PDB file of C-alpha atoms in Angstrom:
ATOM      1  CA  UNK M   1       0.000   0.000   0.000  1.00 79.00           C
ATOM      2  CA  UNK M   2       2.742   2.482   0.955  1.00 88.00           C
ATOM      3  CA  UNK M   3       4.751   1.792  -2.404  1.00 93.00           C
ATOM      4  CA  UNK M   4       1.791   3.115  -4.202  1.00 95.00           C
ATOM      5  CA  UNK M   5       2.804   1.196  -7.170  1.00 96.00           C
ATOM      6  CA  UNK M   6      -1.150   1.551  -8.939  1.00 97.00           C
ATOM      7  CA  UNK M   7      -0.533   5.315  -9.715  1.00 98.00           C
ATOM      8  CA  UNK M   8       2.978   4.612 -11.290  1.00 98.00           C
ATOM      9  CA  UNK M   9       1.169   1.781 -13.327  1.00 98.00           C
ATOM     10  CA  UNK M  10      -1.697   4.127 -14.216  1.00 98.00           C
ATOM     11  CA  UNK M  11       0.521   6.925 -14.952  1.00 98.00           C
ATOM     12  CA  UNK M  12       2.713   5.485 -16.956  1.00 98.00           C
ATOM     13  CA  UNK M  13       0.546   3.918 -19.190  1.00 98.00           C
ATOM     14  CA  UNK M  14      -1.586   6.792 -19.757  1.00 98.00           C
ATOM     15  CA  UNK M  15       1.901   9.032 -20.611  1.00 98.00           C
ATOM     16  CA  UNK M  16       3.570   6.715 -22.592  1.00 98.00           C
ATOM     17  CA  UNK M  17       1.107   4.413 -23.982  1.00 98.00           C
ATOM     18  CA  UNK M  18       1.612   4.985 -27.177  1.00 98.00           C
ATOM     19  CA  UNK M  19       4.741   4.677 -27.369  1.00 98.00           C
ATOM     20  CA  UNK M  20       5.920   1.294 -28.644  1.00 98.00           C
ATOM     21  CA  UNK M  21       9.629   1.728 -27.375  1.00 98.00           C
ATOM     22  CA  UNK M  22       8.902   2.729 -23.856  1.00 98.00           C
ATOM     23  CA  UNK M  23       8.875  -0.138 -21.279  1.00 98.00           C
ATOM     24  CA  UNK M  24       7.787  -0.109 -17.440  1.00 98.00           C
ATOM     25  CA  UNK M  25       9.683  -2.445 -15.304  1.00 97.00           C
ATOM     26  CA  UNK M  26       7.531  -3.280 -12.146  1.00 96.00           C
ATOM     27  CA  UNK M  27       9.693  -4.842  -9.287  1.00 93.00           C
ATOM     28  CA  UNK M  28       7.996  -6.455  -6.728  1.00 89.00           C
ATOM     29  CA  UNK M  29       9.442  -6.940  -3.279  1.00 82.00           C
ATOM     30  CA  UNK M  30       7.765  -9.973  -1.949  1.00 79.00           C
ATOM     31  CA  UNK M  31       8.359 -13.186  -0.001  1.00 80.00           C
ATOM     32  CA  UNK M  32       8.559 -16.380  -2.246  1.00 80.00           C
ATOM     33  CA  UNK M  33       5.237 -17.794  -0.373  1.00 82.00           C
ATOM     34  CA  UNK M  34       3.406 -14.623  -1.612  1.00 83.00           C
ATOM     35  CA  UNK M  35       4.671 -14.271  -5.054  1.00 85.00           C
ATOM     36  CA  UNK M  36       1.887 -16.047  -6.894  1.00 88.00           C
ATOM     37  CA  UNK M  37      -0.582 -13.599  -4.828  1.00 89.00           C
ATOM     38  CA  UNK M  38       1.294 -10.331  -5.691  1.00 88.00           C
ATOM     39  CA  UNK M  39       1.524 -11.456  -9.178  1.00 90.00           C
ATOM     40  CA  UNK M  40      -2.527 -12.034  -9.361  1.00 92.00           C
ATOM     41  CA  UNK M  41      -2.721  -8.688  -7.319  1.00 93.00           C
ATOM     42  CA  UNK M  42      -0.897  -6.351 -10.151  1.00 94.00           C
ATOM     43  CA  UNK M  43      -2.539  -8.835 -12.885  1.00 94.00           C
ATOM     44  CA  UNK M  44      -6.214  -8.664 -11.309  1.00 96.00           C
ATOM     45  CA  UNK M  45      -5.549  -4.423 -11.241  1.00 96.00           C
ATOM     46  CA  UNK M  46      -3.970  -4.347 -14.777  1.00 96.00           C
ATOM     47  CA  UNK M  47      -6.910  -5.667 -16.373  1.00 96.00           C
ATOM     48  CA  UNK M  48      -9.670  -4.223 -14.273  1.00 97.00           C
ATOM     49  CA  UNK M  49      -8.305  -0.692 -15.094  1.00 97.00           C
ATOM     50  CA  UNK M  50      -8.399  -1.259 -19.070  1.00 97.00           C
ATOM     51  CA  UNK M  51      -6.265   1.178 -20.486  1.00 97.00           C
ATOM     52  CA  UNK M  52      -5.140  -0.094 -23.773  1.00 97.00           C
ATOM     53  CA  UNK M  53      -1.521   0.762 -24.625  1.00 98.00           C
ATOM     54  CA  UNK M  54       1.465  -0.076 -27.029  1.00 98.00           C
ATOM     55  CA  UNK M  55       3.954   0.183 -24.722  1.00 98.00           C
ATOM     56  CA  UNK M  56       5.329  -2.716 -22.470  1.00 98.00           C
ATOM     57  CA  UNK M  57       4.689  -3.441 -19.111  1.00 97.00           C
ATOM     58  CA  UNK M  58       6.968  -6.320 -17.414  1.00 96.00           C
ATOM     59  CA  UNK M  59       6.469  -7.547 -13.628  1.00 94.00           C
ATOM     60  CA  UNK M  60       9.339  -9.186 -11.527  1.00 92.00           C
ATOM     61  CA  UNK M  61       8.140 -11.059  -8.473  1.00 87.00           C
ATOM     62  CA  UNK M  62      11.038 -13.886  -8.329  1.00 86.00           C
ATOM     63  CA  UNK M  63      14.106 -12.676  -6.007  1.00 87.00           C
ATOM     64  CA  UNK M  64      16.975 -11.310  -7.802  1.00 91.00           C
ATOM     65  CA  UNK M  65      20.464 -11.963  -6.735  1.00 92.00           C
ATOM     66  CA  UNK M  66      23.630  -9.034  -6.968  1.00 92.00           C
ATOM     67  CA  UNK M  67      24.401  -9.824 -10.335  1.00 95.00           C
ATOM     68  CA  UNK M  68      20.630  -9.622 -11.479  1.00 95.00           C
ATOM     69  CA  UNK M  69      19.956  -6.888  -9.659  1.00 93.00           C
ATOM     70  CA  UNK M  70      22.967  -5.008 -11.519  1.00 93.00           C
ATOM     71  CA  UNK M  71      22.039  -6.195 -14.631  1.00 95.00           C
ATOM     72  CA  UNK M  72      18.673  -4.319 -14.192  1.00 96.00           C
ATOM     73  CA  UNK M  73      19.934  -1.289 -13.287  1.00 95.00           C
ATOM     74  CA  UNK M  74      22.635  -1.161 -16.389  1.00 95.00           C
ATOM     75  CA  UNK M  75      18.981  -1.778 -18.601  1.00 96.00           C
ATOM     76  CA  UNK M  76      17.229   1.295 -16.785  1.00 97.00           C
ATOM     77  CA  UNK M  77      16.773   4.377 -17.718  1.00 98.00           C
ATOM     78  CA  UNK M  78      15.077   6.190 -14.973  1.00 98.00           C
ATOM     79  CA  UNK M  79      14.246   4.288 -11.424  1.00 98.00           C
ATOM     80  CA  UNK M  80      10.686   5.276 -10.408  1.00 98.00           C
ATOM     81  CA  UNK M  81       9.307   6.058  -6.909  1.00 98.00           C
ATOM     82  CA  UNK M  82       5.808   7.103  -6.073  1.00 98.00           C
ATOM     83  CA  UNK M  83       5.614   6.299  -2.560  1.00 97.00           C
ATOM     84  CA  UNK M  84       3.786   7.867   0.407  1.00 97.00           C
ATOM     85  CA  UNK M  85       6.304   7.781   2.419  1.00 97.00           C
ATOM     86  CA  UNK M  86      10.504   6.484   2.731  1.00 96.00           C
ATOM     87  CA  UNK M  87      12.741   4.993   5.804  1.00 94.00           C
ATOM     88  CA  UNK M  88      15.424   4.862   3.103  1.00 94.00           C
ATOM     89  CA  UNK M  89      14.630   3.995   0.350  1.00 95.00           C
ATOM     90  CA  UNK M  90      17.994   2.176  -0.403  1.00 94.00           C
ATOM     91  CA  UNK M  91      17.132   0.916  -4.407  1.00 94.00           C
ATOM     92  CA  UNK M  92      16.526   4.514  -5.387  1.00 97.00           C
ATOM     93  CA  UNK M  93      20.136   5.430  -3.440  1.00 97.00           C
ATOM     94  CA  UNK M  94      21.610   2.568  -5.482  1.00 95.00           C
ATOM     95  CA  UNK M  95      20.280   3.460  -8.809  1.00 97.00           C
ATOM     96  CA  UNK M  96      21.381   7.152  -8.391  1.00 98.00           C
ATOM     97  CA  UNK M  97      24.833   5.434  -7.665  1.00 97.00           C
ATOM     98  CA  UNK M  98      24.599   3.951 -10.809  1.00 96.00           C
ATOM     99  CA  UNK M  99      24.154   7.064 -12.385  1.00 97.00           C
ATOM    100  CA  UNK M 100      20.072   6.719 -13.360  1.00 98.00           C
ATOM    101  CA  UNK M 101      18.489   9.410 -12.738  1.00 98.00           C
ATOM    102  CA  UNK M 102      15.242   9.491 -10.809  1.00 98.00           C
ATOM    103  CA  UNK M 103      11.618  10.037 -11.283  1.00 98.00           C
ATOM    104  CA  UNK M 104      10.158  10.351  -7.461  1.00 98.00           C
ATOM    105  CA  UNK M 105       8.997  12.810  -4.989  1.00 98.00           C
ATOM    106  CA  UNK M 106      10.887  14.729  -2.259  1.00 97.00           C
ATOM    107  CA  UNK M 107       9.476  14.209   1.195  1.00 97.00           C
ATOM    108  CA  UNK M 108      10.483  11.780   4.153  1.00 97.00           C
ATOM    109  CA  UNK M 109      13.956  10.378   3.937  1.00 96.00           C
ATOM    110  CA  UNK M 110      14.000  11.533   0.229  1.00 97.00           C
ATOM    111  CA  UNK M 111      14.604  14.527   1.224  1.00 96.00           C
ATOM    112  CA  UNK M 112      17.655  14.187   2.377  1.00 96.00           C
ATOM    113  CA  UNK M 113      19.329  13.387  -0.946  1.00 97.00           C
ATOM    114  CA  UNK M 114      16.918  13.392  -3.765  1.00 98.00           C
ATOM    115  CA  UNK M 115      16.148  17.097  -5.528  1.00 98.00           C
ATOM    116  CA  UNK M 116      15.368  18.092  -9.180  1.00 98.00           C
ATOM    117  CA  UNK M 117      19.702  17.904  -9.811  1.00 98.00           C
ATOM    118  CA  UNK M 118      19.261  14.078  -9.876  1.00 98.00           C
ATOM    119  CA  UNK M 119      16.289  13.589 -11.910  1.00 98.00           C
ATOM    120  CA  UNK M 120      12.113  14.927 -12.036  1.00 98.00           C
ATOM    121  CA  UNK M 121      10.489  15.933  -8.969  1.00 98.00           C
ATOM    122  CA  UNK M 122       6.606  14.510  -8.390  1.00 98.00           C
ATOM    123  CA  UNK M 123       4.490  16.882  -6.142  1.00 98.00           C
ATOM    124  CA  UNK M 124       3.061  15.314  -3.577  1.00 98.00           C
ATOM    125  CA  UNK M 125       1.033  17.175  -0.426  1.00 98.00           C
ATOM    126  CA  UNK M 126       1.062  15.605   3.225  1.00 97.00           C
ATOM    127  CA  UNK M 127      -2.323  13.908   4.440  1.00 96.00           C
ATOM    128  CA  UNK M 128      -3.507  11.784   7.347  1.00 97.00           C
ATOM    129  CA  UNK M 129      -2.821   8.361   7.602  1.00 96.00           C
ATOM    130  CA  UNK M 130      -2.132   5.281  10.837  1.00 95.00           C
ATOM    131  CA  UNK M 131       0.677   3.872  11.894  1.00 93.00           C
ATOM    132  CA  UNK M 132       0.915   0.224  10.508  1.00 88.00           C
ATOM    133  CA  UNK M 133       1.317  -0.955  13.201  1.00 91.00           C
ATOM    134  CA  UNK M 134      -1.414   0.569  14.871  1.00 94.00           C
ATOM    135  CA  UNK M 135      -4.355  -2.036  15.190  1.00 94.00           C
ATOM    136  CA  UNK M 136      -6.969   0.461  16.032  1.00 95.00           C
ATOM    137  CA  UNK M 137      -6.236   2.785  12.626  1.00 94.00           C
ATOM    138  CA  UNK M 138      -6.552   6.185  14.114  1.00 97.00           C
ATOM    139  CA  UNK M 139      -4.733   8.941  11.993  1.00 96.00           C
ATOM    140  CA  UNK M 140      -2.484   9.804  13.949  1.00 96.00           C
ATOM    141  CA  UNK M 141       0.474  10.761  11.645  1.00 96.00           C
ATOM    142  CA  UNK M 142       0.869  11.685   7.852  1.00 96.00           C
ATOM    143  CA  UNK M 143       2.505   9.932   4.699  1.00 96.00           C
ATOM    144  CA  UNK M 144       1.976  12.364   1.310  1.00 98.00           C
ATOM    145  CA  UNK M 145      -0.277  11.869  -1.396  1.00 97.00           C
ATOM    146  CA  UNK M 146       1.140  11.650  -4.638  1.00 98.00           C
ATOM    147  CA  UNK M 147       0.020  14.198  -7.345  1.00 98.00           C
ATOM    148  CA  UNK M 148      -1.250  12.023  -9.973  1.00 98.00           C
ATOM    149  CA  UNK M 149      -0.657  14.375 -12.637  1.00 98.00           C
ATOM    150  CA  UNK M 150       2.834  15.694 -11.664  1.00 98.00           C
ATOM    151  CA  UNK M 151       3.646  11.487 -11.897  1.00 98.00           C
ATOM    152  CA  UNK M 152       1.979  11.529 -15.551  1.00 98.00           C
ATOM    153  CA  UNK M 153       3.497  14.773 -16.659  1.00 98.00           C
ATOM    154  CA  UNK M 154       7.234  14.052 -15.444  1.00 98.00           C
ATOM    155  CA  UNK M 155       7.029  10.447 -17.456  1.00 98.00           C
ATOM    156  CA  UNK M 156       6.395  12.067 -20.148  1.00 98.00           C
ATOM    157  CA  UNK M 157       9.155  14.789 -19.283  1.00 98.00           C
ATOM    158  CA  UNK M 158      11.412  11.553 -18.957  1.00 98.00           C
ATOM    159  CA  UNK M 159      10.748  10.426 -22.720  1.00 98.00           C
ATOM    160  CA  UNK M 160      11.205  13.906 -24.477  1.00 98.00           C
ATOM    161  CA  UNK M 161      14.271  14.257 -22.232  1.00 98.00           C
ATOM    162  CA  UNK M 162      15.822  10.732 -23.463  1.00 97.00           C
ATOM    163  CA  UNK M 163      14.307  11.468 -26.588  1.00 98.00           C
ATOM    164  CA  UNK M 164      15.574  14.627 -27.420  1.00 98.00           C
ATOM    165  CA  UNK M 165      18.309  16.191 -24.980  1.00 98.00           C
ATOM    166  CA  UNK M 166      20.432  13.579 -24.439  1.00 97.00           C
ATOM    167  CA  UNK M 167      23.114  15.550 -22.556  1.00 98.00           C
ATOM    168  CA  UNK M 168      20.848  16.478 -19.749  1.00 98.00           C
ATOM    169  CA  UNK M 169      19.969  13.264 -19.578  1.00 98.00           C
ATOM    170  CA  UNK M 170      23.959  12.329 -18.773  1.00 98.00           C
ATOM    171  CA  UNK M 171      24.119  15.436 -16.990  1.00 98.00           C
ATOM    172  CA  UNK M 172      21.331  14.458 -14.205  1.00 98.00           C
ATOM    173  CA  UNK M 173      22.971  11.081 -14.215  1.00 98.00           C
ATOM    174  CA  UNK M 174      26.520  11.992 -13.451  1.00 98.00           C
ATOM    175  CA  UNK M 175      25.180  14.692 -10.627  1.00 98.00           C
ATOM    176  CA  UNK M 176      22.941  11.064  -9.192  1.00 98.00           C
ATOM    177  CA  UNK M 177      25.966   9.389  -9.256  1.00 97.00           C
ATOM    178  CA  UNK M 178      28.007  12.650  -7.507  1.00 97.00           C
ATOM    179  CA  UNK M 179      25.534  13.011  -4.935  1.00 97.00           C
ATOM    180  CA  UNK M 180      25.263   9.552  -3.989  1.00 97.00           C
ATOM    181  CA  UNK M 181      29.392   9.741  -3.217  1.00 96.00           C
ATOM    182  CA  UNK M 182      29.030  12.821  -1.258  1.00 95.00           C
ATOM    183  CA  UNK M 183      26.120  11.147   0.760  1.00 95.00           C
ATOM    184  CA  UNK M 184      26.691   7.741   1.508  1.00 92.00           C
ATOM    185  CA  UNK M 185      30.475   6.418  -0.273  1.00 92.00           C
ATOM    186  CA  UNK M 186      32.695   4.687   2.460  1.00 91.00           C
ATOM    187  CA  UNK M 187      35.238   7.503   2.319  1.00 92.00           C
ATOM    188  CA  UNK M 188      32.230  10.182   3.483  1.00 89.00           C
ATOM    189  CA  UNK M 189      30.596   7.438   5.772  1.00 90.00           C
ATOM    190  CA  UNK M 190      33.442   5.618   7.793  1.00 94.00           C
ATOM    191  CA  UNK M 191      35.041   8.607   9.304  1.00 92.00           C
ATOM    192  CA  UNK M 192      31.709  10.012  10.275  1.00 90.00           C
ATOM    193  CA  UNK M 193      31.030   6.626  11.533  1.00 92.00           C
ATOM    194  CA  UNK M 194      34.107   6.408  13.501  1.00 93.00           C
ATOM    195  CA  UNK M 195      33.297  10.012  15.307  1.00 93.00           C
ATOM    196  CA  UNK M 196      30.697   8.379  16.825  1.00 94.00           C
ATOM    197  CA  UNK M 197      32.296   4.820  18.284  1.00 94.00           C
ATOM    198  CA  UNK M 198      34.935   6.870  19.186  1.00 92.00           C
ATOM    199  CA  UNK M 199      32.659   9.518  21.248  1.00 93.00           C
ATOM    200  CA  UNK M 200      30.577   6.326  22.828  1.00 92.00           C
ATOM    201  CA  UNK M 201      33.739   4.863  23.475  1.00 92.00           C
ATOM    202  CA  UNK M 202      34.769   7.830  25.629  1.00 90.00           C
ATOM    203  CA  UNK M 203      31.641   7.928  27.515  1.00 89.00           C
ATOM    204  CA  UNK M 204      31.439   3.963  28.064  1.00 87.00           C
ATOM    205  CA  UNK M 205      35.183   4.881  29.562  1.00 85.00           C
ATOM    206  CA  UNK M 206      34.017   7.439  31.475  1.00 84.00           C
ATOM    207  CA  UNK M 207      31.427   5.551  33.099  1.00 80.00           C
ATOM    208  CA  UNK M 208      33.602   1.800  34.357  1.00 72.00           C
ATOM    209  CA  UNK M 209      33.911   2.268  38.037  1.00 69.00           C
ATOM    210  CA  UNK M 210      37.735   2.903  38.959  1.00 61.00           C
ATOM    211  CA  UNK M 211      39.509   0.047  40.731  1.00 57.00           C
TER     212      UNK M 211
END
């Protein structure tokens, strides 16, 4: 539910639907018991919505290992995110790593890295919403709703981008991979990391009892 992966399939296929050479890539993130149900899910919603199209839609339930995984992302163009809300969101990270830019909104944890230098910006709006976790459903926090139309306009933005200005297109894509160094490479990481164990290392010291 929190993916919101129905107005990325809606979205695209209205944008780009008639165009033959555009393809959407839907990967699912499920456990191998489930993957027959998620499968039936998307398939069940595909058809019930209708929208005919020449452009190709491919789903991906099965676990991918490393190599898979980095096969995909060499065969992307653009990663897609159209979530209500992020904790991480660590396959958009490693897709801007790989130098594909983005098509996803700024709010959560996105904020903290993604911005309209690494690839199109979907508006989104906050609104009310339960914890998961919360059995009794009372809205008692927010998540953002995504702005249909910004998702439909900035797909097609993607195409006439790849389309016709290919060096923004590399441009965006070097700047993903750039930011991606700055933000989370071992060299910016580890010595902020080590600050800290050596700080809690201090205090642990500072608190054994003297003999």
């Amino acid at each position: 539910r929190r993916k919101n992966w129905q107005d990325i399939l809606t979205a695209f296929l209205i944008a780009l639907g008639d165009c033959p050479d555009a393809t959407l890539v839907l990967k699912l993130t499920t456990p191998a018991h489930l993957e027959a149900a998620a499968l039936q899910n998307v398939h069940g919603y595909y058809h019930a919505i209708g929208i005919k199209h020449k452009c190709r839609v491919v789903l991906v339930a099965s676990f991918l290992n490393d190599k898979q995984m980095a096969d995909l992302e060499k065969a992307t163009t653009y990663y897609v995110n159209a979530s209500h809300a992020e904790g991480l969101c660590m396959p958009l990270q490693d897709y801007l790593a790989a130098g594909r830019p983005s098509i996803a909104p700024c709010h959560t944890a996105m904020l903290d890295y993604f911005d309209s230098s690494v690839g199109l910006v979907v508006r989104s709006s906050p609104e009310p919403t339960p914890w998961p976790h919360d059995p009794r459903g009372f809205m008692t926090t927010t998540w953002h709703r995504i702005d249909w139309q910004s998702l439909h306009d900035q797909f097609l933005e993607s195409y006439r981008i790849i389309k016709k200005e290919p060096a923004l297109y590399s441009k965006l894509g070097d700047q993903a991979r750039e930011r991606m160094r700055e933000y989370a490479s071992q060299e910016r990481v580890a010595p902020r990391m080590q600050t800290v164990l050596d700080e809690l290392s201090a205090r642990q010291s500072q608190r054994q009892p003297s003999s």
